[in-house]
Structures are given as C-alpha cells and as structure tokens.
PDB file of C-alpha atoms in Angstrom:
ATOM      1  CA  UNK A   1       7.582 -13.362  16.275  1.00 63.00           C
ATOM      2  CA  UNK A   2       9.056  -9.976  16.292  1.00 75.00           C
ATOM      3  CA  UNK A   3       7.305  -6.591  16.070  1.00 94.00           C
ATOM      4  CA  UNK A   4       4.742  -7.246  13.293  1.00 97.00           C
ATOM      5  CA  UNK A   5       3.714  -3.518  12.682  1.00 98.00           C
ATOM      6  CA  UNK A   6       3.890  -0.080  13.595  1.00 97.00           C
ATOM      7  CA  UNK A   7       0.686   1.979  14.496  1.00 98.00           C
ATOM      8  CA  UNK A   8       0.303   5.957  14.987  1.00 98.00           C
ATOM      9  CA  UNK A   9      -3.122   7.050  15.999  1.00 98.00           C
ATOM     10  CA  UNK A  10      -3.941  10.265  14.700  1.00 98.00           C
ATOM     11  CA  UNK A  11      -6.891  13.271  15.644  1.00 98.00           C
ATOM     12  CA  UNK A  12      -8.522  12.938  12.276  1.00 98.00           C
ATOM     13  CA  UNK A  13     -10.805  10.513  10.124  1.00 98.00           C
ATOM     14  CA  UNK A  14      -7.665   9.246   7.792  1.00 98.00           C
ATOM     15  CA  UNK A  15      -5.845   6.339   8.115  1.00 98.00           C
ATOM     16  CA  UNK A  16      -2.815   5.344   6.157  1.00 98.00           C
ATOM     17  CA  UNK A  17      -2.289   1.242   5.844  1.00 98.00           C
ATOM     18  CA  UNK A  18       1.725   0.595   4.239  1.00 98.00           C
ATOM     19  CA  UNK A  19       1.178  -3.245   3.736  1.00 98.00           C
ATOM     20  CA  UNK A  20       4.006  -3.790   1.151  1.00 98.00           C
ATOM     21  CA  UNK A  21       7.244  -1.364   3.155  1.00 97.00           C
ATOM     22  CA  UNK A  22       8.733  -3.814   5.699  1.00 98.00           C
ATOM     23  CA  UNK A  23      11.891  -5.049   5.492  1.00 97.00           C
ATOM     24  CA  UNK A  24      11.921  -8.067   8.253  1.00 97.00           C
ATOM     25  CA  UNK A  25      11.964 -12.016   7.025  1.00 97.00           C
ATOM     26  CA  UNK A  26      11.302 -14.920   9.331  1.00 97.00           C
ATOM     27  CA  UNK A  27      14.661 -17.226   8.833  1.00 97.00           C
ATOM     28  CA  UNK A  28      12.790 -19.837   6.435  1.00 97.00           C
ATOM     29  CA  UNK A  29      12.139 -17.279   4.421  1.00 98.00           C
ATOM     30  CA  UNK A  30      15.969 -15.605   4.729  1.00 98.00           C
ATOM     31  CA  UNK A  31      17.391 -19.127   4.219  1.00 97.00           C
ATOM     32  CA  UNK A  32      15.300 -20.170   1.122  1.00 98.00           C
ATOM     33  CA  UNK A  33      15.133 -16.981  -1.253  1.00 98.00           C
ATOM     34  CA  UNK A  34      17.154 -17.197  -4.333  1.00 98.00           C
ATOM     35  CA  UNK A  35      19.402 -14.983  -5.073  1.00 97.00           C
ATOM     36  CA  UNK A  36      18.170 -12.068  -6.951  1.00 96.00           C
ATOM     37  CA  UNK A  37      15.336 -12.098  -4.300  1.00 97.00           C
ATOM     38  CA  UNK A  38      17.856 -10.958  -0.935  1.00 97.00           C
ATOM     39  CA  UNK A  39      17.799  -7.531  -1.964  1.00 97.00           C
ATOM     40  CA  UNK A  40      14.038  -7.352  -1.527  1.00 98.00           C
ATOM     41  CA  UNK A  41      13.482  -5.916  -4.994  1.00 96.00           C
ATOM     42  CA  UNK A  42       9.576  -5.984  -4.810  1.00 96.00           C
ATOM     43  CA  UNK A  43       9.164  -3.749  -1.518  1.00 98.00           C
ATOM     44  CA  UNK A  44       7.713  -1.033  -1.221  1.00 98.00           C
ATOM     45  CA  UNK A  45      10.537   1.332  -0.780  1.00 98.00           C
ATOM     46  CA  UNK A  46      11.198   4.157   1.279  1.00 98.00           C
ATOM     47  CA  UNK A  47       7.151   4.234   1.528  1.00 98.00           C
ATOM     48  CA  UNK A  48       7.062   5.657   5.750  1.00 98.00           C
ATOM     49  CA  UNK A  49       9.872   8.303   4.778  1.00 98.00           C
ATOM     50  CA  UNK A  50       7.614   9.782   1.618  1.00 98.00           C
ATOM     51  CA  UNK A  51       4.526  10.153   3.979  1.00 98.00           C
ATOM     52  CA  UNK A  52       6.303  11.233   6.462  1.00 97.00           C
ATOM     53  CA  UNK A  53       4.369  14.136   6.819  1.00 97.00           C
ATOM     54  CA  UNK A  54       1.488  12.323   7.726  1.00 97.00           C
ATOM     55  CA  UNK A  55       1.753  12.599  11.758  1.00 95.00           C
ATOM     56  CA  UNK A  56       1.476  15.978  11.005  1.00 95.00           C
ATOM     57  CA  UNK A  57      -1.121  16.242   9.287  1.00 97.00           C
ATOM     58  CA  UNK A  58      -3.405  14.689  11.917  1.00 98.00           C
ATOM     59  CA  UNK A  59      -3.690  11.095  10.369  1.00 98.00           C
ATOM     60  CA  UNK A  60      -3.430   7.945  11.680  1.00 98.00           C
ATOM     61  CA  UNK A  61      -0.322   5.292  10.331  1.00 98.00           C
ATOM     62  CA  UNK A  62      -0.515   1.598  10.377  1.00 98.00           C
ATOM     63  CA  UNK A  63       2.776   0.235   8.282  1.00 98.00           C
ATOM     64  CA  UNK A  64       4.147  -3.568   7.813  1.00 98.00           C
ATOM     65  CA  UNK A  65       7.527  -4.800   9.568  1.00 98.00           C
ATOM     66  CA  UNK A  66       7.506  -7.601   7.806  1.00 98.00           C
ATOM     67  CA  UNK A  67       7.958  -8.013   3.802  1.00 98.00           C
ATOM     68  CA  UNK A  68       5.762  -9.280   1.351  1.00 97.00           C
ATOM     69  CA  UNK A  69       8.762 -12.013   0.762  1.00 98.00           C
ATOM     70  CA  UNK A  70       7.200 -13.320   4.549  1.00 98.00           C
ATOM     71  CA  UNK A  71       2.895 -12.684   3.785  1.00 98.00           C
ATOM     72  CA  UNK A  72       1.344 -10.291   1.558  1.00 97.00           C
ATOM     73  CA  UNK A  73      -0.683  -8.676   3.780  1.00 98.00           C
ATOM     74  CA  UNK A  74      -2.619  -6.793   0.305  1.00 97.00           C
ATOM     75  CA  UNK A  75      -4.060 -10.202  -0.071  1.00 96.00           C
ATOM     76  CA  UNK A  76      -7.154 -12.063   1.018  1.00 95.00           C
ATOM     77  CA  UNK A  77      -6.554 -14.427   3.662  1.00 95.00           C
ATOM     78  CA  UNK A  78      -7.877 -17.386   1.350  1.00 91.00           C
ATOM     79  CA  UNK A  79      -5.470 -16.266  -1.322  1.00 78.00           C
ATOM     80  CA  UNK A  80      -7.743 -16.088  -3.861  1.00 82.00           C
ATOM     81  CA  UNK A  81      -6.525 -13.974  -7.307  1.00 71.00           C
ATOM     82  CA  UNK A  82      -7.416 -10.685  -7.597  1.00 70.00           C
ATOM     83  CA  UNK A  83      -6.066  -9.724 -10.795  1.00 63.00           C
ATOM     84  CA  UNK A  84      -6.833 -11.314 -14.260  1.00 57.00           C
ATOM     85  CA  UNK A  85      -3.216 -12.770 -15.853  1.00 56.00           C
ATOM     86  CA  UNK A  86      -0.122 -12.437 -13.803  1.00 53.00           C
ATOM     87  CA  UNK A  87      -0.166 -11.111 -10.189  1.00 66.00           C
ATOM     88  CA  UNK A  88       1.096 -12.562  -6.953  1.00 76.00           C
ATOM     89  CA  UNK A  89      -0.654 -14.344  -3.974  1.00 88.00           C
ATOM     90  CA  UNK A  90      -0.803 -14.134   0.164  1.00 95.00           C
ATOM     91  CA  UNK A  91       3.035 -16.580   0.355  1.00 96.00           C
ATOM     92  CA  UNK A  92       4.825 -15.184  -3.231  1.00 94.00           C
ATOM     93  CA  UNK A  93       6.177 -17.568  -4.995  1.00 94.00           C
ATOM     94  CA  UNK A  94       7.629 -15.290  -7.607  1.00 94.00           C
ATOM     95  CA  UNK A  95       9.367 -12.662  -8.116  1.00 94.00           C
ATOM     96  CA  UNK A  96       7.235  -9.815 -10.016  1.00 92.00           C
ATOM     97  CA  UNK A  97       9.640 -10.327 -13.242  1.00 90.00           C
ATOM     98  CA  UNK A  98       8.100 -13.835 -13.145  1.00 91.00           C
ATOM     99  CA  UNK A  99      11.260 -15.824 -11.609  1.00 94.00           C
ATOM    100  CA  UNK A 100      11.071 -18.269  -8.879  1.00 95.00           C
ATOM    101  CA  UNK A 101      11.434 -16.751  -5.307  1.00 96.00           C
ATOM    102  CA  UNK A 102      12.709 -19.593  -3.186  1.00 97.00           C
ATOM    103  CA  UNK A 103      15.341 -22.110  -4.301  1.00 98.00           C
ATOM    104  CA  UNK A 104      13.926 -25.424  -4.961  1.00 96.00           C
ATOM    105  CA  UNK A 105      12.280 -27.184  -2.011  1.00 96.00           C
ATOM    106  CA  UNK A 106      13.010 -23.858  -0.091  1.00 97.00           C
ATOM    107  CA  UNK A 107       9.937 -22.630   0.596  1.00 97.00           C
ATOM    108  CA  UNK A 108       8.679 -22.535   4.004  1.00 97.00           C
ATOM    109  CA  UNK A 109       6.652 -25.472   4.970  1.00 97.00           C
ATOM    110  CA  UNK A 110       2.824 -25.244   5.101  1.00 96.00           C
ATOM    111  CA  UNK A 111       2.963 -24.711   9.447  1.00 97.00           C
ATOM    112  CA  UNK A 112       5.241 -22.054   8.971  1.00 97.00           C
ATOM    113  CA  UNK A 113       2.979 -20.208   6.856  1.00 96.00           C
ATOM    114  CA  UNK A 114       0.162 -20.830   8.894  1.00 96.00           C
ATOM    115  CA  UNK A 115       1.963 -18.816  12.143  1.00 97.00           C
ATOM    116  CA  UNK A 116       2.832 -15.863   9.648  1.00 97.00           C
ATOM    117  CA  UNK A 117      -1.215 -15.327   8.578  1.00 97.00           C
ATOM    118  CA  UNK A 118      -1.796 -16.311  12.611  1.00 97.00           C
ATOM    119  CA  UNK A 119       0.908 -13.638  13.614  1.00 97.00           C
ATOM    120  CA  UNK A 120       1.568 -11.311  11.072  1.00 98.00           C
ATOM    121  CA  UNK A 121      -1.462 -10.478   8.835  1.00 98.00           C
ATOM    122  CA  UNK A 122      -4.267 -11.105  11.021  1.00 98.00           C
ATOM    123  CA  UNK A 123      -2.642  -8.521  13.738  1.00 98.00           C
ATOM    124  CA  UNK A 124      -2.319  -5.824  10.715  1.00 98.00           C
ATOM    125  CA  UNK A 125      -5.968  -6.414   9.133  1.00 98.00           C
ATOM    126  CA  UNK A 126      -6.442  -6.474  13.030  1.00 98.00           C
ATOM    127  CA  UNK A 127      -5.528  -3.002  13.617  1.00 98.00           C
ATOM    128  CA  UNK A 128      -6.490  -1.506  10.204  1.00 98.00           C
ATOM    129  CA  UNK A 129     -10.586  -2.788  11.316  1.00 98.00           C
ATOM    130  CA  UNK A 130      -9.655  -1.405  15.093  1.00 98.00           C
ATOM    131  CA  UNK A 131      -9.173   2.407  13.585  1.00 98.00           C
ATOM    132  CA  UNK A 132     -11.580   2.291  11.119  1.00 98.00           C
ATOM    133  CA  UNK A 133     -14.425   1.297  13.455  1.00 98.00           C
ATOM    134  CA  UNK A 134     -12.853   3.700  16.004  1.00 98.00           C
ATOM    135  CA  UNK A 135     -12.470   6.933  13.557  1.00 98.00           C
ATOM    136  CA  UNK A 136     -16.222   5.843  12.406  1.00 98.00           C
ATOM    137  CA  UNK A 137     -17.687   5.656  16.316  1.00 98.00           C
ATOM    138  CA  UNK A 138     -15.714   9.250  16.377  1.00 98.00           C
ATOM    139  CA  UNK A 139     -16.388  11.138  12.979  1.00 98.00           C
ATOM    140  CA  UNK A 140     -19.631   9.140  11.729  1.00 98.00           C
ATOM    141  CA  UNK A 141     -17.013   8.187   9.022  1.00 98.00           C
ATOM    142  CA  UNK A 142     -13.885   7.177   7.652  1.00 98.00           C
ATOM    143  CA  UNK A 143     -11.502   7.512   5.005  1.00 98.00           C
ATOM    144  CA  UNK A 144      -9.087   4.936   3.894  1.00 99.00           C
ATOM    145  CA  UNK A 145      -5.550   5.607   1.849  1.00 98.00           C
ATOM    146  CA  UNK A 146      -3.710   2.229   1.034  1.00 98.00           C
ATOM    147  CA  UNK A 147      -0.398   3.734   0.426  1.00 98.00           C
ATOM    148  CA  UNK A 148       1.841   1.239  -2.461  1.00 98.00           C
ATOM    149  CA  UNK A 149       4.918   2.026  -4.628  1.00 98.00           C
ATOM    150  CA  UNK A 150       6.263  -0.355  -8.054  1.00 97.00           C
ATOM    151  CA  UNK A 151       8.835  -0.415 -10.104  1.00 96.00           C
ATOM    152  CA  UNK A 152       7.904   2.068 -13.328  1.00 97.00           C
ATOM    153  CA  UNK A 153       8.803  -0.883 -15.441  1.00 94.00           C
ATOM    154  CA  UNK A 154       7.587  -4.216 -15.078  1.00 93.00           C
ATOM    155  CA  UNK A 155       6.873  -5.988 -18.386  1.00 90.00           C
ATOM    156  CA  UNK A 156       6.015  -9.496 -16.698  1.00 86.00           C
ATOM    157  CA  UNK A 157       3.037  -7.440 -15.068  1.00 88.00           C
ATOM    158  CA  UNK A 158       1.834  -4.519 -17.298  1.00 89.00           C
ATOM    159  CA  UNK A 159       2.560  -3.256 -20.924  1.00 88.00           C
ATOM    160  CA  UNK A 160       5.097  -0.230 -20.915  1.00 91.00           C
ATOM    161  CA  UNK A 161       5.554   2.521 -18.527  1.00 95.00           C
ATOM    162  CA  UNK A 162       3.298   2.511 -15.415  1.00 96.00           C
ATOM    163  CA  UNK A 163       1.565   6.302 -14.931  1.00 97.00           C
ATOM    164  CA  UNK A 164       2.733   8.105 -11.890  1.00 98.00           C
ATOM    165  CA  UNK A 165      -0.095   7.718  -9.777  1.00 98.00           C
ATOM    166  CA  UNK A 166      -2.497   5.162 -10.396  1.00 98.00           C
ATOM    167  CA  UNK A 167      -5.156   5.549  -8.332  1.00 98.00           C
ATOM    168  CA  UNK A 168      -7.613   2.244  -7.332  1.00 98.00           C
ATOM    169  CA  UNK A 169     -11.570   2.600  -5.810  1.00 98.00           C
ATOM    170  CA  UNK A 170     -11.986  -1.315  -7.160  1.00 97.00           C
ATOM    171  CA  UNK A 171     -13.989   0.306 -10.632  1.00 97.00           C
ATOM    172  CA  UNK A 172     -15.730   2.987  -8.255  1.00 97.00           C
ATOM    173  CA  UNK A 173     -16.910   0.362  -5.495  1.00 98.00           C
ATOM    174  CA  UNK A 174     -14.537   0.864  -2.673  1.00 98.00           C
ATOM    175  CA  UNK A 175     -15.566   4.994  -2.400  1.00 98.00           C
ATOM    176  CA  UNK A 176     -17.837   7.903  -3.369  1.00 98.00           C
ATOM    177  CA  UNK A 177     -17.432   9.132  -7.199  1.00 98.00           C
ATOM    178  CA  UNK A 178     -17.209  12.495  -6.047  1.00 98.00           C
ATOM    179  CA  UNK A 179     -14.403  11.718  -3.786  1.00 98.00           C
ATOM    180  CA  UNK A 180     -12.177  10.035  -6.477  1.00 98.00           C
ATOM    181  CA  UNK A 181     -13.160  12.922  -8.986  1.00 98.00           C
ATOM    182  CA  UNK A 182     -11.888  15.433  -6.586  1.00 98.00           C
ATOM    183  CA  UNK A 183      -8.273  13.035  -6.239  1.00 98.00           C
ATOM    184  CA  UNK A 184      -8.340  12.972 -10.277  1.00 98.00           C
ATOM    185  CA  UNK A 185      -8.455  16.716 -10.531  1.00 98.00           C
ATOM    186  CA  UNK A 186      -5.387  17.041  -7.689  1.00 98.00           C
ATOM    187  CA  UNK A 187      -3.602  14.592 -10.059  1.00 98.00           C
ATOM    188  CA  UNK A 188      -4.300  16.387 -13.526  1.00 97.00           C
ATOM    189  CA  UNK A 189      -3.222  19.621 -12.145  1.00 98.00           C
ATOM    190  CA  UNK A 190      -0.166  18.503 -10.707  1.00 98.00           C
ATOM    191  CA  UNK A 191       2.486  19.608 -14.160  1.00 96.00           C
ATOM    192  CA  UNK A 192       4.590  16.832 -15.127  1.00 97.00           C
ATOM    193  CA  UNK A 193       2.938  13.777 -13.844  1.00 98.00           C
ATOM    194  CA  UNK A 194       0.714  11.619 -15.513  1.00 98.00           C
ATOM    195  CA  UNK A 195      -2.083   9.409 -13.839  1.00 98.00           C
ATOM    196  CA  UNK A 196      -5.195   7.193 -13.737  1.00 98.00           C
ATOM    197  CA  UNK A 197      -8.049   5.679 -12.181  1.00 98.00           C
ATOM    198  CA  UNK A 198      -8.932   2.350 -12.170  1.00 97.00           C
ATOM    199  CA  UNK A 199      -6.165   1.124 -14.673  1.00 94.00           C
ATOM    200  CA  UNK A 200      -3.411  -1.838 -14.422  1.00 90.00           C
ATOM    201  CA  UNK A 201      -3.957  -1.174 -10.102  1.00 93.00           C
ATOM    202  CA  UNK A 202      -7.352  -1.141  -9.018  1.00 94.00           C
ATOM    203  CA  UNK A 203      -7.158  -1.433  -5.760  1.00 95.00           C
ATOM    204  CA  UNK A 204      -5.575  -4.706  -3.743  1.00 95.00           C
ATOM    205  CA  UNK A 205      -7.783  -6.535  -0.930  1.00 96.00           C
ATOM    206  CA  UNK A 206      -7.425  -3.941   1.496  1.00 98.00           C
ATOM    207  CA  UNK A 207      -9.132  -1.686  -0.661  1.00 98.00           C
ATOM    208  CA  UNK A 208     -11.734  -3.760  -1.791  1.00 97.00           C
ATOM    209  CA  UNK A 209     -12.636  -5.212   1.480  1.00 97.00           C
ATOM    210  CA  UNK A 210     -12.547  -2.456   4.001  1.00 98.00           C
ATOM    211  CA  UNK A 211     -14.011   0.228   1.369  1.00 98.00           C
ATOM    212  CA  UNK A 212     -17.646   0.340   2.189  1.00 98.00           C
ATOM    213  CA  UNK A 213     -19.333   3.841   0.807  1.00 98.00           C
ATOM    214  CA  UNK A 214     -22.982   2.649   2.178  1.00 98.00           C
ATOM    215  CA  UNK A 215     -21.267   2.293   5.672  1.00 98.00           C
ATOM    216  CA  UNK A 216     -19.691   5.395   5.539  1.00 98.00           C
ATOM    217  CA  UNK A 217     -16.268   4.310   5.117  1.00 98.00           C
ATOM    218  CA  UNK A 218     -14.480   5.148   1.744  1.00 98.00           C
ATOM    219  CA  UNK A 219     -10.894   3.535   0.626  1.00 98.00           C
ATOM    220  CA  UNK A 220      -8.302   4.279  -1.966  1.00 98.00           C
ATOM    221  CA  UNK A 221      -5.294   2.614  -3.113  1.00 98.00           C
ATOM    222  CA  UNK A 222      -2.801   5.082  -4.513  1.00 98.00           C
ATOM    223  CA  UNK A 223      -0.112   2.305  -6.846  1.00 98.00           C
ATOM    224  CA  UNK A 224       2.857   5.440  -7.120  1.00 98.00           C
ATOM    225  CA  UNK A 225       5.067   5.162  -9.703  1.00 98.00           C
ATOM    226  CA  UNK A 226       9.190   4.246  -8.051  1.00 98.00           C
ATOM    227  CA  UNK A 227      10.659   6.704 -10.518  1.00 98.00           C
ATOM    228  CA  UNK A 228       8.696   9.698  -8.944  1.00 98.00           C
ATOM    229  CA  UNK A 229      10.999   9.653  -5.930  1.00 98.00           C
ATOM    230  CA  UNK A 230      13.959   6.886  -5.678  1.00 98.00           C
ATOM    231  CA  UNK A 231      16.315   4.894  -8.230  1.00 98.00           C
ATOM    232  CA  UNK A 232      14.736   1.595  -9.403  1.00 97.00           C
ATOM    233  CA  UNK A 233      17.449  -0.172  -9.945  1.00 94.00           C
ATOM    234  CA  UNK A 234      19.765  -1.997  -6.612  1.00 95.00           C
ATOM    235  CA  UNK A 235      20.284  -0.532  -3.882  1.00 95.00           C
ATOM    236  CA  UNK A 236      17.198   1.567  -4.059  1.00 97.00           C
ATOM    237  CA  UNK A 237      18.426   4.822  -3.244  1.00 98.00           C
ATOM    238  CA  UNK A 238      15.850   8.046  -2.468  1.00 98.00           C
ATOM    239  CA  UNK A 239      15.671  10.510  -4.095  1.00 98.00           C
ATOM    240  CA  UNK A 240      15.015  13.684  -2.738  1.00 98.00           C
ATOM    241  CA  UNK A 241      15.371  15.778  -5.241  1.00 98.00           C
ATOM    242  CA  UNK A 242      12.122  14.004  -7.101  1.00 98.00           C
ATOM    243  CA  UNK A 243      10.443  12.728  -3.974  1.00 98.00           C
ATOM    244  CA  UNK A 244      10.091  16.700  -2.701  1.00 98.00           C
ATOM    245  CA  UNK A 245       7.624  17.916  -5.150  1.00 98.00           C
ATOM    246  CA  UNK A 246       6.116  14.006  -5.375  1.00 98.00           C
ATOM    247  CA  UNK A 247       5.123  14.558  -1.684  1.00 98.00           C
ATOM    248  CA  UNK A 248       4.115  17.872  -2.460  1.00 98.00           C
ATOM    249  CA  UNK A 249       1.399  15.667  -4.533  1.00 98.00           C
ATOM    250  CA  UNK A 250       0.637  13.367  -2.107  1.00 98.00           C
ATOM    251  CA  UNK A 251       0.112  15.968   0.372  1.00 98.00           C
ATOM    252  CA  UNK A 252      -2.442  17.767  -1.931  1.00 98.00           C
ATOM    253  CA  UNK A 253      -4.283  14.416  -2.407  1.00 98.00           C
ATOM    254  CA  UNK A 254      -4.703  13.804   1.372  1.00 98.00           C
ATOM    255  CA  UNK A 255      -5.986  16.932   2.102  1.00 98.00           C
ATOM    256  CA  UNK A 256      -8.199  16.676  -0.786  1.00 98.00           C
ATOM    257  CA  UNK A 257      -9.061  13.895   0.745  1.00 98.00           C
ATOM    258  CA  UNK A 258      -9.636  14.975   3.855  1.00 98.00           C
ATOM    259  CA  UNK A 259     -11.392  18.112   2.775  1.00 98.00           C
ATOM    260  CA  UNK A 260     -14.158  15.870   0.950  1.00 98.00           C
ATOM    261  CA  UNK A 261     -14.509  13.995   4.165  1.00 98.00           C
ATOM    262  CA  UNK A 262     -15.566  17.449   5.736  1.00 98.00           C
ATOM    263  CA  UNK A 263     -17.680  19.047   3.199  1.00 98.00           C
ATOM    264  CA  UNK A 264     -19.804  15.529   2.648  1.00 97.00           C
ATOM    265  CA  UNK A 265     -20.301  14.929   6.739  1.00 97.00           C
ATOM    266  CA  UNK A 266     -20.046  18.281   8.112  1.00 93.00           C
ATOM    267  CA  UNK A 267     -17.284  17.286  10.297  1.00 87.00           C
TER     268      UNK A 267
END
C-alpha cells in the first residue's frame, strides 16, 4: 500500500482530521467503479487547500490519501449505521444519489477489504489517538475539528438545501455546551451564511468516538456546505472568489475554538 495519510504536528492543542479528501484508489476499486463514480463525485473536495491556513495557525493536520470509494475512514470499524434512513457504510456501496458504486460483481472481494481497514483506516484512527493523547499529556487537553465538505444538494440524503455550516457535537455529547455556543455565535455573525447545530450532520464516528468532554478532550465535526467555496457540479473547480471569505469563517471558528480551549484550562 501506498502513502495512506499525511500528518503535520503542530505547537497547539488542535488537531484537524480530513477523513473524506483523498483522491488515491487501490486497483479493485479503480477497475470496478461504474461510471458516474470515476470522477470521485462524493470527495471531499479541495478540503487541505481551504484549511490551508492551518500550519499557520499552530495546529496539527492529519488528512486521508485514500478516498472514501477505497474505506470510509468516518466510519466505525464494525460498520455499524450511524444515521437513521439513508447514509453510507465503512466499503460504500453507493453512490450518495443512491446508485450502485461498483459494476456488478465488481466489488472488491472480502480479503481485499480486510488489508484496506488493516492498512488504511487503522493507521489514520492510529494517528488521530497518537496526537490526541500527545496534545492531552502536553496541554491537559485537547480539541478536536473533523473537517467534511457535501454537495449543497443531495435529495437521496436530506430534504432541500443543506445550511452552510452544519456543525456536529453528536446532540451535545462529543464537547462542552459552552464551546459549541461560542462556534454558533462565530457562525450567526458571519453575514450571508446560514448554519446549524446538530441537524441532518451530527457528527460521523470520529466525532462521536474520540469526543470525550469528561476526559478533557472535546470534538466537532464541521459538514460545510460545497457551494461556499467550489462548483458542485464535474470537474469540481475552486472557487476562490467564495472560498476567501468562507475561510475567513473557518478561521474565526478555529480560533474561537482555540480561544475556549484557553480561557476553560488556563493554557
């Protein structure tokens, strides 16, 4: 297997996970997606060039290599559902309009998937347990920001227009109240974007499992809306003209972020 991940370690008690932004497929997965699928519609696009202000702001970066086509590394490793109606699991079999992924009887076989949780996802949850027990050791705490991107409009998954930012704490158990408060307020005042807590996207496994308030470590899933910074449609294009003053946003929310982190441990 190839280079399963990318890892920055940063000088502060933030880390960034980007689970859903690689690009790579094994070649049972290359050889076996349907058509529509080869463009890698359901990736989180463009997701390490929007925070790319993160280095610089002192956080650590952990981001996928591989694509969610290959293992969803947002799900449990006993691929249990985590949503209510339609949603998809660790090895997608569906595309998120609802259509088949994989031609018929192209799937990869049962072993195959068995080296991709061995060699992909366990190396990423891996790393993502590494830093938070590290920036904990270090800080006496540490703050979690699952960073995700979708399509605007998806009708097979949610009813009408997704809100900008849809912000997940797993109904309030993944952080502190006062911490997801504080993001709420950064959202409402930001003119011209509309948001939520705990809607449609609550928060994915990584949230829910690594989030632990009573152990001092506090995780959020931020769901951003595609239309705040790129074209939805093929071939995906940025946009910087909208993704400038969406990172703007997502700047203010880190360091909000951050700045509760500071104010609740003194440090």
């Amino acid at each position: 297997m190839d280079k399963v991940l990318s890892f920055h370690q940063g000088r502060l008690p933030l880390l960034i996970s980007m689970p859903h932004a690689g690009l790579g497929l094994t070649d049972a997965v290359r050889d076996g997606l349907v058509h529509q699928a080869r463009s890698l519609p359901d990736t989180d696009w463009h997701i390490p060039r929007l925070y790319d202000f993160a280095r610089e702001l002192g956080a650590s970066v952990v981001a996928a290599e591989y694509s969610r086509f290959v293992i969803d590394l947002n799900r449990p490793d006993d691929d249990k559902p985590l949503y209510v109606g339609a949603t998809t699991g660790l090895y997608p079999a569906t595309l998120f309009d609802g259509e088949p992924l994989f031609n018929e009887g192209k799937a990869p076989s049962s072993a195959e998937r068995a080296s991709y949780l061995e060699q992909i996802w366990r190396p990423y949850h891996g790393t993502i347990r590494r830093e938070l027990d590290r920036l904990r050791a270090e800080f006496g705490y540490a703050l979690l920001w699952d960073a995700h991107s979708i399509r605007s409009l998806i009708p097979h998954l949610f009813d009408g227009k997704l809100p900008d930012f849809n912000l997940g704490t797993f109904n309030g158990a993944s952080c502190d109240p006062e911490l997801a408060e504080r993001l709420q307020g950064v959202c409402g005042d930001a003119q011209g974007y509309s948001h939520v807590l705990n809607g449609r996207f609550k928060g994915g496994h990584i949230t829910r499992h690594y989030g632990d308030p009573a152990n001092n470590i506090h995780a959020v899933q931020l769901e951003l809306a595609q239309s705040t910074y790129m074209e939805e449609v093929e071939p995906f294009h940025y946009r910087e003209d909208l993704a400038q003053p969406t990172q703007k946003v997502l700047r203010r929310l880190l360091e909000a972020t951050l700045q509760w982190g500071k104010e609740r441990y003194g440090r």
